[in-house]
mmCIF file of C-alpha atoms in Angstrom:
data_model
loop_
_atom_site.group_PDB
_atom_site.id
_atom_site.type_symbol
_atom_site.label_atom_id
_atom_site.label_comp_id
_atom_site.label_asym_id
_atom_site.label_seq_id
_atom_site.Cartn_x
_atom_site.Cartn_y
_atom_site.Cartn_z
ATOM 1 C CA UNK A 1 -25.154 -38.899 8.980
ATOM 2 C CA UNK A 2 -23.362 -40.307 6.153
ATOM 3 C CA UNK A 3 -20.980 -42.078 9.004
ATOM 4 C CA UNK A 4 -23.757 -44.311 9.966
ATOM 5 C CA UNK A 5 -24.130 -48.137 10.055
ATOM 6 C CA UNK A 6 -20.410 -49.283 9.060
ATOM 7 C CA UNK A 7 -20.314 -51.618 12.364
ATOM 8 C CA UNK A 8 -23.041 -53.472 11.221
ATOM 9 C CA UNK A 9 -22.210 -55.131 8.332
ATOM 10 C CA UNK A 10 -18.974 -57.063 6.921
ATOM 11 C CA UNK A 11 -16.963 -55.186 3.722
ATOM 12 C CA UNK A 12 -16.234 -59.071 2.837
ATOM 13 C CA UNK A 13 -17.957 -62.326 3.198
ATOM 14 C CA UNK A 14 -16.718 -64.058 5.974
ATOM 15 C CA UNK A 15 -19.753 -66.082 7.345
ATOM 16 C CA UNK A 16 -21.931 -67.112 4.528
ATOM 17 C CA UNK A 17 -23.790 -70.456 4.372
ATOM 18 C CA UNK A 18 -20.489 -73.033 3.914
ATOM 19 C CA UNK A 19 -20.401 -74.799 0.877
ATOM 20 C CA UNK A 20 -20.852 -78.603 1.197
ATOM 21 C CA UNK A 21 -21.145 -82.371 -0.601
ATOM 22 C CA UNK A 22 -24.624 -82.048 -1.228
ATOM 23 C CA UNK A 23 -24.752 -85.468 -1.594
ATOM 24 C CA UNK A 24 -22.846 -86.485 1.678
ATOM 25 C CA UNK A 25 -25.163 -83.934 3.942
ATOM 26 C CA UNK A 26 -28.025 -85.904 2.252
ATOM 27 C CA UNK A 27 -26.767 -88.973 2.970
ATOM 28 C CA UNK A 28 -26.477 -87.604 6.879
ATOM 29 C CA UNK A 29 -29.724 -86.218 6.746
ATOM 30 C CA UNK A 30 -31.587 -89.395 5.290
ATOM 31 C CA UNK A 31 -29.050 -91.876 8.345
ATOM 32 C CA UNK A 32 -30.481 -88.878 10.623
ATOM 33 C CA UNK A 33 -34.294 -89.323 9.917
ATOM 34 C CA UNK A 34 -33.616 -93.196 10.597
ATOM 35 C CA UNK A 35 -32.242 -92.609 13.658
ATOM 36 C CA UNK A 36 -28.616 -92.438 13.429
ATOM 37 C CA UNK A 37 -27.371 -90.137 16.163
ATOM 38 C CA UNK A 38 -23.908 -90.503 14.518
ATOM 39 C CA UNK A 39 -24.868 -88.905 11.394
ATOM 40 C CA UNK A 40 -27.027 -86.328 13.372
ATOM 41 C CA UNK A 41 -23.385 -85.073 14.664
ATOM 42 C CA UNK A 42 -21.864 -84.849 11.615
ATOM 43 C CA UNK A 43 -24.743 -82.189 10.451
ATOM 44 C CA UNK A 44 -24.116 -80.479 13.947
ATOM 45 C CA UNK A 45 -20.505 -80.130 13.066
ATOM 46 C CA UNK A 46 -21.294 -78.848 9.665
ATOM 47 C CA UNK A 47 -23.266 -76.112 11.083
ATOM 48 C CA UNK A 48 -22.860 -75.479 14.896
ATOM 49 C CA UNK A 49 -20.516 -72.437 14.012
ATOM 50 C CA UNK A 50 -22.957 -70.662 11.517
ATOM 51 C CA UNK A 51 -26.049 -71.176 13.720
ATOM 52 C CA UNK A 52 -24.103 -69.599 16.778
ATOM 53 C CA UNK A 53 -22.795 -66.643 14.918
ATOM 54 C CA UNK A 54 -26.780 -66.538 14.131
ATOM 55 C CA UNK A 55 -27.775 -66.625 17.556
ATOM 56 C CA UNK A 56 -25.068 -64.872 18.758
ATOM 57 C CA UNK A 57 -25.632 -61.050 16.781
ATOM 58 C CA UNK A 58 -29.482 -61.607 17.229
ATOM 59 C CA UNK A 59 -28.927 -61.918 20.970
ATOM 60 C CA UNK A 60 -26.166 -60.425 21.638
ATOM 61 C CA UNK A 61 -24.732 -62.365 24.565
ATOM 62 C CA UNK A 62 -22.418 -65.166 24.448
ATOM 63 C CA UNK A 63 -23.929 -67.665 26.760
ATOM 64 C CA UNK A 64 -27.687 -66.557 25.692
ATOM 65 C CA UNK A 65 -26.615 -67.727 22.412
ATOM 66 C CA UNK A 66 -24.770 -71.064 23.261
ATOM 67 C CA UNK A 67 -27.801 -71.846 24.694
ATOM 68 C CA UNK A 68 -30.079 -71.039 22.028
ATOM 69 C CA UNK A 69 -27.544 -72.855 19.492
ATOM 70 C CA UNK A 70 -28.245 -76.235 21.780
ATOM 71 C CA UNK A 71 -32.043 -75.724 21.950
ATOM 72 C CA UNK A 72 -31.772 -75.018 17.809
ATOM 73 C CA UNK A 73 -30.011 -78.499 17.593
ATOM 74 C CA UNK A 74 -32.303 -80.448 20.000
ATOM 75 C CA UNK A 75 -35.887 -79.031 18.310
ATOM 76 C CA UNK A 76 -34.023 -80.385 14.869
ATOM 77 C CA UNK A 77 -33.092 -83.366 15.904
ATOM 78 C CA UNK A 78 -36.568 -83.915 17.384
ATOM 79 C CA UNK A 79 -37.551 -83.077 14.562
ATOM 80 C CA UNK A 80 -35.568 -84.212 11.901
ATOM 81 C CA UNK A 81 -37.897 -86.952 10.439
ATOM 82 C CA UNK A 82 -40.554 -84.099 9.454
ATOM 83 C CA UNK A 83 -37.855 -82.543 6.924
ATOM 84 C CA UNK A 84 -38.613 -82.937 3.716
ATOM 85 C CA UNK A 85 -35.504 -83.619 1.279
ATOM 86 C CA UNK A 86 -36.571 -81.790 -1.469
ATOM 87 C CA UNK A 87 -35.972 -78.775 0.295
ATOM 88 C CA UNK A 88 -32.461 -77.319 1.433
ATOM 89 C CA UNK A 89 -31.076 -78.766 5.039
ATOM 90 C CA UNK A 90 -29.837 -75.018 5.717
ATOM 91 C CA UNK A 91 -32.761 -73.662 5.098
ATOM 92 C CA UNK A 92 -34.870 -75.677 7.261
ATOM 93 C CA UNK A 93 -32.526 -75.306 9.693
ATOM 94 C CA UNK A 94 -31.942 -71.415 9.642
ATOM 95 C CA UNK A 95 -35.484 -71.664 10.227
ATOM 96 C CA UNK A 96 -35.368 -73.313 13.291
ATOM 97 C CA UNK A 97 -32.631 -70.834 14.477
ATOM 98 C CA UNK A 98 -34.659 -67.821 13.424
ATOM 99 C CA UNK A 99 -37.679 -68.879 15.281
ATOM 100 C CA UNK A 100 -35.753 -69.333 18.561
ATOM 101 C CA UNK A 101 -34.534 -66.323 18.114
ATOM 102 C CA UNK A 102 -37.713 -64.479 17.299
ATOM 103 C CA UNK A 103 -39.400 -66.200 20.686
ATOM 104 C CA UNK A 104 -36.331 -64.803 22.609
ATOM 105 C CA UNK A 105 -36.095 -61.320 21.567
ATOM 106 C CA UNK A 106 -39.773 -60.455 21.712
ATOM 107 C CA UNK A 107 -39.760 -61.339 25.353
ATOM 108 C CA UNK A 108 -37.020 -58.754 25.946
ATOM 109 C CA UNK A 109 -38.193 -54.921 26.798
ATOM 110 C CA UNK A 110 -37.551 -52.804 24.037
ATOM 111 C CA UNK A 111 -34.491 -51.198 23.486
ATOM 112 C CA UNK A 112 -32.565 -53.479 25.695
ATOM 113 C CA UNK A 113 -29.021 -54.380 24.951
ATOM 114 C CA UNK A 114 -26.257 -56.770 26.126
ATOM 115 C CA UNK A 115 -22.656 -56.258 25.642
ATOM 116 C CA UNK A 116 -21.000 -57.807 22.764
ATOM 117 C CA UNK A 117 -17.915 -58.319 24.329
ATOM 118 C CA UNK A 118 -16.940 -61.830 24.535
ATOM 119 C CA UNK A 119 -15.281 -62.632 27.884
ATOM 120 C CA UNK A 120 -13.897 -65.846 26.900
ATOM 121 C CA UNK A 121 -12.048 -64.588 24.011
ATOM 122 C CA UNK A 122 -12.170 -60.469 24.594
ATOM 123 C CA UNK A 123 -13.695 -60.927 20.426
ATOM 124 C CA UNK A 124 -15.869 -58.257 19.641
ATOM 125 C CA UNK A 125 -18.975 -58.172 16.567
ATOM 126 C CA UNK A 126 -17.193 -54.855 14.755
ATOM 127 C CA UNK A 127 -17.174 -56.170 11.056
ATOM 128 C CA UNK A 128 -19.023 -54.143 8.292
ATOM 129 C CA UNK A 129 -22.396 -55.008 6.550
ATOM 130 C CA UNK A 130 -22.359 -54.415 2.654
ATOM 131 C CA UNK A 131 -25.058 -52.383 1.337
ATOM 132 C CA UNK A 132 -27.951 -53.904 -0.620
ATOM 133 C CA UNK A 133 -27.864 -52.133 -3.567
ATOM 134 C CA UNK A 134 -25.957 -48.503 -4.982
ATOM 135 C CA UNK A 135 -28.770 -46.656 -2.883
ATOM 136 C CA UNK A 136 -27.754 -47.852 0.389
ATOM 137 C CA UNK A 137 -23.725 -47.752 -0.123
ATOM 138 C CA UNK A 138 -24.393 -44.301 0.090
ATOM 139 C CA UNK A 139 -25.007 -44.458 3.909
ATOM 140 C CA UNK A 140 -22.951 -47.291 4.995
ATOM 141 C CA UNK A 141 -19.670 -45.915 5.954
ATOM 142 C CA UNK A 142 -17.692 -45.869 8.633
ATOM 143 C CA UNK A 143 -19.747 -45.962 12.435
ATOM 144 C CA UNK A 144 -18.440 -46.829 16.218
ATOM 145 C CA UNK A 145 -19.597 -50.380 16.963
ATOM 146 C CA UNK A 146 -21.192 -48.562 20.692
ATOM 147 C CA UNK A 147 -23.565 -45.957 18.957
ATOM 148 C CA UNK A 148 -24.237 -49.091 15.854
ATOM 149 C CA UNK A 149 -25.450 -51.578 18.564
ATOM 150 C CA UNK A 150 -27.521 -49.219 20.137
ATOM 151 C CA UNK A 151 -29.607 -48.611 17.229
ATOM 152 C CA UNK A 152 -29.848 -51.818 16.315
ATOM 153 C CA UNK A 153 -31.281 -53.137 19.687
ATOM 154 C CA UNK A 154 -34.976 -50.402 18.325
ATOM 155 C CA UNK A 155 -35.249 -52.434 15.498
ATOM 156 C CA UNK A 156 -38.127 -55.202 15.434
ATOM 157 C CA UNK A 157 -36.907 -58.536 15.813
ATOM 158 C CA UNK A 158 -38.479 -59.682 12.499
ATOM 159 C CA UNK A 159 -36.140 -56.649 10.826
ATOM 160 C CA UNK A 160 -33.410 -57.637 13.082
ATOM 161 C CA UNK A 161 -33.596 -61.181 11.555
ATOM 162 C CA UNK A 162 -33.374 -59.917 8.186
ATOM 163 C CA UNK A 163 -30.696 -58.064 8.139
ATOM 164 C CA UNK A 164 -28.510 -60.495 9.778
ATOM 165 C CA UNK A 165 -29.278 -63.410 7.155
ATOM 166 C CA UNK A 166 -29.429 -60.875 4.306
ATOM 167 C CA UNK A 167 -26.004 -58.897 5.292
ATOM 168 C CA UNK A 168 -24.200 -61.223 7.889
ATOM 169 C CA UNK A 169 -24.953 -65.083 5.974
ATOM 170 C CA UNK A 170 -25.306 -63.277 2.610
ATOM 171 C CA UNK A 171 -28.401 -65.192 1.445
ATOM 172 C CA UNK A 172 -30.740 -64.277 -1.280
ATOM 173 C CA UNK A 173 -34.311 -62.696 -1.023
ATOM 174 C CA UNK A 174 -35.885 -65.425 -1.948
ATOM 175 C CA UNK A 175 -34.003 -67.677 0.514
ATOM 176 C CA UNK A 176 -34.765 -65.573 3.157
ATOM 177 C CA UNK A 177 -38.808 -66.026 2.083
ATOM 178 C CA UNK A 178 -38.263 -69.604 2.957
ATOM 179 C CA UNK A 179 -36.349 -69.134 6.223
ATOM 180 C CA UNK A 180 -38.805 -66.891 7.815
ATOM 181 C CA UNK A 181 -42.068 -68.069 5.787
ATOM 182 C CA UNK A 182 -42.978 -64.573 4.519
ATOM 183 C CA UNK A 183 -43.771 -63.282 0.857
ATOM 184 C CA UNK A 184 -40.812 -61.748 -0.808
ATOM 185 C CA UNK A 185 -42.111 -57.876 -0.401
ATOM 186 C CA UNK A 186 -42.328 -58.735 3.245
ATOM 187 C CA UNK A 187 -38.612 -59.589 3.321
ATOM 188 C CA UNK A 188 -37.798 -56.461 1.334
ATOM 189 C CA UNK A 189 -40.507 -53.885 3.053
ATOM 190 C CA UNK A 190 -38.731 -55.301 6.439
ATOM 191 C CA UNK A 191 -35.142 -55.047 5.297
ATOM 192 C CA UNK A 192 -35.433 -51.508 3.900
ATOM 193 C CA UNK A 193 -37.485 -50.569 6.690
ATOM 194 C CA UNK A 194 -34.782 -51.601 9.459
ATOM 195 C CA UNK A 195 -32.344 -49.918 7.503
ATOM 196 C CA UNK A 196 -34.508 -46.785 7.498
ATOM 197 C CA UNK A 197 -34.499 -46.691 11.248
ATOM 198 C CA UNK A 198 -31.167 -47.014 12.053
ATOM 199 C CA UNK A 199 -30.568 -44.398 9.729
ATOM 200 C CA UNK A 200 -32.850 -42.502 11.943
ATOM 201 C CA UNK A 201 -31.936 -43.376 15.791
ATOM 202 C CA UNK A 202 -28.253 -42.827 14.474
ATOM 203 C CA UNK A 203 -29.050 -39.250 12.965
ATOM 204 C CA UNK A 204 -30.614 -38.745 16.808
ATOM 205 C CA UNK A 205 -27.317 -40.132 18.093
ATOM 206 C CA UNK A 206 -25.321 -37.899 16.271
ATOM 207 C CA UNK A 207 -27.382 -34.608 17.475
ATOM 208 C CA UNK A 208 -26.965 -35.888 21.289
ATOM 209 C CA UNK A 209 -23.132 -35.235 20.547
#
């Protein structure tokens, strides 16, 4: 049991929210509002490769989560003149992606899984998730990427969501509140919860040896 739940989370930050001119993706984002398509691409450029790595270990399929990358890109475009400047592009953004996400993995049965392989590359999702705090390192060691996936695909998409932008883009508590517009217990009750259960369905895993 202490094996469990290495697979799902990176030893090292490798994703992460990139760190930009805050003043040029403002600049983009104000041309953007106003219409210019040009400056629209730039921002899509910026963050095409975070938002599919999103997409793409919430839905587990490659082509499910080109798609859902497009349809994130189109809705903020669409969009775009509704965003309010004060507030951080990403975040409004990750938003977008989360909710697309949410909408596509509650329509899937439950416990229903696609492979993670890649075909166009072979790439597989096998990186570890750091643990949130001294309680959980306990528990997060070393897991096959098979028996991690597996348990992942019980969670609830709203946990599922969690623990990708808290472990996988490495944001804070708080910026996760914003993303998914929930109160800062929520984020936590969810996050501990998730981790909880796959705790659990791998302990079950492990006695089915």
């Amino acid at each position: 049991m202490e094996e469990a739940l290495d697979s799902v989370l990176p030893q090292k930050k490798t994703i992460g929210i990139r760190k930009v001119e805050t003043t040029q993706e403002t600049a983009w984002v104000r041309a953007s509002q106003r219409g210019d398509v040009i400056a629209f691409n730039r921002l899509v450029l910026m963050w095409e490769k975070q938002i599919y790595n999103l997409t793409f270990r919430l839905l587990q399929d490659p082509d499910e989560a080109a798609e859902s990358t497009q349809e994130v890109f189109l809705n903020a475009f669409k969009n775009i003149r509704r965003f309010r400047c004060e507030a951080q592009f990403s975040t409004w953004l990750y938003r977008i992606a989360s909710n697309t996400c949410m909408s596509r993995l509650r329509k899937r049965p439950p416990g229903v899984h696609i492979s993670l392989e890649d075909s166009s590359s072979g790439a597989r999702i096998s990186q570890v998730l750091p643990a949130v705090d001294s309680h959980e390192r306990e528990f997060l060691q070393e897991e096959s990427h098979q028996r991690v996936r597996k348990a992942l695909e019980h969670l609830q998409p709203e946990q599922k969501i969690v623990l990708e932008l808290k472990f996988y883009q490495e944001l804070t508590f708080e910026e996760i509140a914003q993303i998914v517009d929930a109160p800062l217990s929520t984020i936590k009750s969810r996050l501990y919860t998730g981790l909880e259960t796959l705790k659990v369905r791998l302990g079950r895993m492990s006695r089915k040896r």
